[in-house]
PDB file of C-alpha atoms in Angstrom:
ATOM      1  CA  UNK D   1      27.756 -29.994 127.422  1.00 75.00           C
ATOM      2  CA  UNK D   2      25.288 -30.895 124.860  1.00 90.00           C
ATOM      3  CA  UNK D   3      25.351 -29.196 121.350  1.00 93.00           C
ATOM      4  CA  UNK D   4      22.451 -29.382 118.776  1.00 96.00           C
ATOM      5  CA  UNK D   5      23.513 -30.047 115.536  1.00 96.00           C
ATOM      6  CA  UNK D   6      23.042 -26.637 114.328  1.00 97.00           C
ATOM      7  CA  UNK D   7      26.058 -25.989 117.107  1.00 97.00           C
ATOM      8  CA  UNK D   8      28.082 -28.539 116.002  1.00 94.00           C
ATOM      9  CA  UNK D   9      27.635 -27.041 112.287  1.00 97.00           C
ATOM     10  CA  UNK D  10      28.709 -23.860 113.601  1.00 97.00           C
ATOM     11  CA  UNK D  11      31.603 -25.135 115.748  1.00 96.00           C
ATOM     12  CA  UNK D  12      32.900 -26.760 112.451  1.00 94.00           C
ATOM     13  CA  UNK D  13      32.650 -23.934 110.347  1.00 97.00           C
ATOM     14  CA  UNK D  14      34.222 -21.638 112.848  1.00 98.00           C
ATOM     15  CA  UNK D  15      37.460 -23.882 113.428  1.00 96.00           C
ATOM     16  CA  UNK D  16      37.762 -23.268 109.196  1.00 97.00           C
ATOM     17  CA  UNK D  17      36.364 -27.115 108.544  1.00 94.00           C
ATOM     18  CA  UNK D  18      34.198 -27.276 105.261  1.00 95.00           C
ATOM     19  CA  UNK D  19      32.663 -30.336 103.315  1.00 90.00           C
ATOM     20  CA  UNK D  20      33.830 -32.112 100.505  1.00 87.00           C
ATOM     21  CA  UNK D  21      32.817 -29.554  98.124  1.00 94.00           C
ATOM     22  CA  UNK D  22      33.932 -26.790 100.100  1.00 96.00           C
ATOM     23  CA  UNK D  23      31.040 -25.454 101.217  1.00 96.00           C
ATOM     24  CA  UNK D  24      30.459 -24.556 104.993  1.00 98.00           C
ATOM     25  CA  UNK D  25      28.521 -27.330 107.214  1.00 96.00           C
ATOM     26  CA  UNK D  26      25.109 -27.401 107.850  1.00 98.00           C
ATOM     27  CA  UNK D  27      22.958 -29.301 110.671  1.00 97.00           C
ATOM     28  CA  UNK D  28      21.881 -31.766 107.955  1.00 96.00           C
ATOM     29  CA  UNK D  29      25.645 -32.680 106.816  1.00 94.00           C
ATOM     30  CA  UNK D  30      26.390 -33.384 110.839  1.00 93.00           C
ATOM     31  CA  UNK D  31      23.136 -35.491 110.928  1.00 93.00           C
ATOM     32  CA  UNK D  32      24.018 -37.499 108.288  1.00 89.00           C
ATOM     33  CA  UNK D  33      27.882 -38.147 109.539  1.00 86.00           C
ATOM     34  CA  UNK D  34      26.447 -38.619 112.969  1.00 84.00           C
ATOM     35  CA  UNK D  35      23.899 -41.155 111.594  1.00 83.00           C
ATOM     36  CA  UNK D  36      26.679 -43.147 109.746  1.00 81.00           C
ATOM     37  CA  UNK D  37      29.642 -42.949 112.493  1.00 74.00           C
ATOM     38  CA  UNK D  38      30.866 -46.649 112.325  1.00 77.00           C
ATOM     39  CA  UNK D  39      31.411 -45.851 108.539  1.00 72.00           C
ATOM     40  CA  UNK D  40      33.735 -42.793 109.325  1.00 72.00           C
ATOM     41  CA  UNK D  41      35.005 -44.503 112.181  1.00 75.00           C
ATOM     42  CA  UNK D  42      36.261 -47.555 108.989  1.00 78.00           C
ATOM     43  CA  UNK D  43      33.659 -49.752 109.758  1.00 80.00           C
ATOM     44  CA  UNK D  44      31.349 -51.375 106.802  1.00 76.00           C
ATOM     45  CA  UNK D  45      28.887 -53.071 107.960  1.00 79.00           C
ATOM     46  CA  UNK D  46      26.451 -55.178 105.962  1.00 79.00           C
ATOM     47  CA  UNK D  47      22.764 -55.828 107.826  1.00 83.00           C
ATOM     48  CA  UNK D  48      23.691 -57.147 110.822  1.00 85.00           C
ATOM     49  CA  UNK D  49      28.044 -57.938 109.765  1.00 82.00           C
ATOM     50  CA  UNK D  50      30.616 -55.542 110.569  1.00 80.00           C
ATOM     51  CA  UNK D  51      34.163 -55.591 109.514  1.00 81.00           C
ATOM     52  CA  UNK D  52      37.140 -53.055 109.000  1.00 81.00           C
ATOM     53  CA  UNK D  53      36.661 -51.227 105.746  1.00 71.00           C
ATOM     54  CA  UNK D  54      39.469 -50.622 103.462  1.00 71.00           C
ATOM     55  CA  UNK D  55      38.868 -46.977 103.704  1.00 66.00           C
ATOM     56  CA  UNK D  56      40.462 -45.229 106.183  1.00 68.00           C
ATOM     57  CA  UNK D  57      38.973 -43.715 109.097  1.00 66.00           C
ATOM     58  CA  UNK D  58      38.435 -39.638 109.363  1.00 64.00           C
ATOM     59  CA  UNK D  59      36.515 -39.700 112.806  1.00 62.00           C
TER      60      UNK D  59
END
């Protein structure tokens, strides 16, 4: 199945997920995590360098 972001926003909020500050998702926030996986995934990468972050991974 393919979900717009706007789905995925209100998948998240129905399971009880919220953002950092609470606040319900919206198709912007999932845009933006989309748009920087390897970085949730605890990947830093550095133009065209990637290495293991020392932040942990929440996807």
């Amino acid at each position: 199945k393919h979900w717009s972001l706007s789905q995925l926003a209100e998948q998240l909020n129905m399971e009880g997920h919220r953002t950092e500050k609470g606040k319900r998702f919206t198709k912007v926030q999932v845009k933006r995590i989309l748009d920087r996986e390897s970085f949730y995934r605890g990947i830093y990468t550095y133009g065209q360098i990637q290495a293991n972050g020392q932040h942990p991974a929440i996807i």
